[in-house]
Amino acid sequence: MNFSESLAAVTSQFDEVGLRYALIGGLAMAMRGVQRATLDADFILYGSTQSN
């Protein structure tokens, strides 16, 4: 599995469970056209402190 496939697998799982997230860090910068060497993906996860 390459990095793109891994990223797609992770984000599809986030979507499946309804988790709100944002890609941040070096990979997010690269996707916006800023060249930066990185070997990981950083996410911020949005949640609630209330349980349903």
PDB file of C-alpha atoms in Angstrom:
ATOM      1  CA  MET A   1       0.000   0.000   0.000  1.00  0.00           C
ATOM      2  CA  ASN A   2       1.439   3.389  -0.962  1.00  0.00           C
ATOM      3  CA  PHE A   3       1.008   6.647   0.926  1.00  0.00           C
ATOM      4  CA  SER A   4      -1.954   7.850  -1.162  1.00  0.00           C
ATOM      5  CA  GLU A   5      -3.780   4.569  -0.613  1.00  0.00           C
ATOM      6  CA  SER A   6      -3.032   4.704   3.121  1.00  0.00           C
ATOM      7  CA  LEU A   7      -4.331   8.266   3.372  1.00  0.00           C
ATOM      8  CA  ALA A   8      -7.497   7.322   1.481  1.00  0.00           C
ATOM      9  CA  ALA A   9      -8.032   4.312   3.770  1.00  0.00           C
ATOM     10  CA  VAL A  10      -7.681   6.421   6.923  1.00  0.00           C
ATOM     11  CA  THR A  11      -9.936   9.243   5.736  1.00  0.00           C
ATOM     12  CA  SER A  12     -12.587   6.825   4.478  1.00  0.00           C
ATOM     13  CA  GLN A  13     -12.710   5.283   7.953  1.00  0.00           C
ATOM     14  CA  PHE A  14     -13.044   8.751   9.479  1.00  0.00           C
ATOM     15  CA  ASP A  15     -15.914   9.473   7.064  1.00  0.00           C
ATOM     16  CA  GLU A  16     -17.589   6.139   7.735  1.00  0.00           C
ATOM     17  CA  VAL A  17     -17.885   6.812  11.472  1.00  0.00           C
ATOM     18  CA  GLY A  18     -18.812  10.479  10.980  1.00  0.00           C
ATOM     19  CA  LEU A  19     -15.605  11.864  12.460  1.00  0.00           C
ATOM     20  CA  ARG A  20     -14.899  15.490  11.558  1.00  0.00           C
ATOM     21  CA  TYR A  21     -11.238  16.042  10.735  1.00  0.00           C
ATOM     22  CA  ALA A  22      -8.781  18.270   8.920  1.00  0.00           C
ATOM     23  CA  LEU A  23      -5.450  17.403   7.359  1.00  0.00           C
ATOM     24  CA  ILE A  24      -2.733  19.679   8.758  1.00  0.00           C
ATOM     25  CA  GLY A  25       1.048  19.938   8.720  1.00  0.00           C
ATOM     26  CA  GLY A  26       3.525  19.272   5.945  1.00  0.00           C
ATOM     27  CA  LEU A  27       1.255  17.078   3.827  1.00  0.00           C
ATOM     28  CA  ALA A  28      -1.504  19.698   3.894  1.00  0.00           C
ATOM     29  CA  MET A  29       1.052  22.286   2.795  1.00  0.00           C
ATOM     30  CA  ALA A  30       2.224  20.041  -0.045  1.00  0.00           C
ATOM     31  CA  MET A  31      -1.359  19.613  -1.235  1.00  0.00           C
ATOM     32  CA  ARG A  32      -1.576  23.411  -1.452  1.00  0.00           C
ATOM     33  CA  GLY A  33       1.599  23.549  -3.573  1.00  0.00           C
ATOM     34  CA  VAL A  34       4.216  24.305  -0.908  1.00  0.00           C
ATOM     35  CA  GLN A  35       7.079  21.839  -1.210  1.00  0.00           C
ATOM     36  CA  ARG A  36       8.053  20.302   2.113  1.00  0.00           C
ATOM     37  CA  ALA A  37       9.569  16.909   2.822  1.00  0.00           C
ATOM     38  CA  THR A  38       7.416  14.883   5.196  1.00  0.00           C
ATOM     39  CA  LEU A  39       6.923  11.232   6.004  1.00  0.00           C
ATOM     40  CA  ASP A  40       3.697  11.442   7.976  1.00  0.00           C
ATOM     41  CA  ALA A  41       0.157  12.773   7.905  1.00  0.00           C
ATOM     42  CA  ASP A  42      -1.120  15.000  10.682  1.00  0.00           C
ATOM     43  CA  PHE A  43      -4.800  15.405  11.458  1.00  0.00           C
ATOM     44  CA  ILE A  44      -6.811  17.527  13.822  1.00  0.00           C
ATOM     45  CA  LEU A  45      -9.943  15.762  15.041  1.00  0.00           C
ATOM     46  CA  TYR A  46     -13.064  17.671  15.981  1.00  0.00           C
ATOM     47  CA  GLY A  47     -15.238  16.235  18.690  1.00  0.00           C
ATOM     48  CA  SER A  48     -17.722  16.971  21.377  1.00  0.00           C
ATOM     49  CA  THR A  49     -17.541  16.535  25.107  1.00  0.00           C
ATOM     50  CA  GLN A  50     -21.229  15.600  25.167  1.00  0.00           C
ATOM     51  CA  SER A  51     -22.315  12.003  24.780  1.00  0.00           C
ATOM     52  CA  ASN A  52     -25.547  11.147  22.987  1.00  0.00           C
TER      53      ASN A  52
END
